[in-house]
Coordinates of C-alpha atoms in Angstrom, one line a residue:
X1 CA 0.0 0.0 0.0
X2 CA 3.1 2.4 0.7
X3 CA 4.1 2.0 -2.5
X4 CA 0.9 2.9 -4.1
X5 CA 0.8 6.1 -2.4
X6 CA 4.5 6.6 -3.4
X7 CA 3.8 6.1 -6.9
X8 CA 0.5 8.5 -6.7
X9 CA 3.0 11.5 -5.5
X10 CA 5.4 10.6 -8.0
X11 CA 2.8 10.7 -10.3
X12 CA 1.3 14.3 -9.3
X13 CA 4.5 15.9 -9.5
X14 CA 5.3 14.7 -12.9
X15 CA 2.0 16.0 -13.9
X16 CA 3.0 19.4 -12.6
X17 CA 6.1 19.5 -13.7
X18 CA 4.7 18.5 -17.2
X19 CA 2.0 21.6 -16.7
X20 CA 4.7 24.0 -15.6
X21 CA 6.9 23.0 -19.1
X22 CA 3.8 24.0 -21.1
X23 CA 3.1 27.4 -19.6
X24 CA 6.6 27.6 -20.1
X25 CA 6.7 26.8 -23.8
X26 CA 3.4 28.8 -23.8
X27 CA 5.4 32.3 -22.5

């Protein structure tokens, strides 16, 4: 179950960090 909820944060700040590149690109 750890691992799960490792993998969710993981995955949340990829999806950030993919967000902030395309207001990036956007500017």
């Amino acid at each position: 179950m750890e691992g799960d909820v490792y993998l969710n944060q993981c995955m949340m700040k990829k999806q950030i960090w993919l967000d902030d590149k395309k207001y990036l690109h956007n500017d």
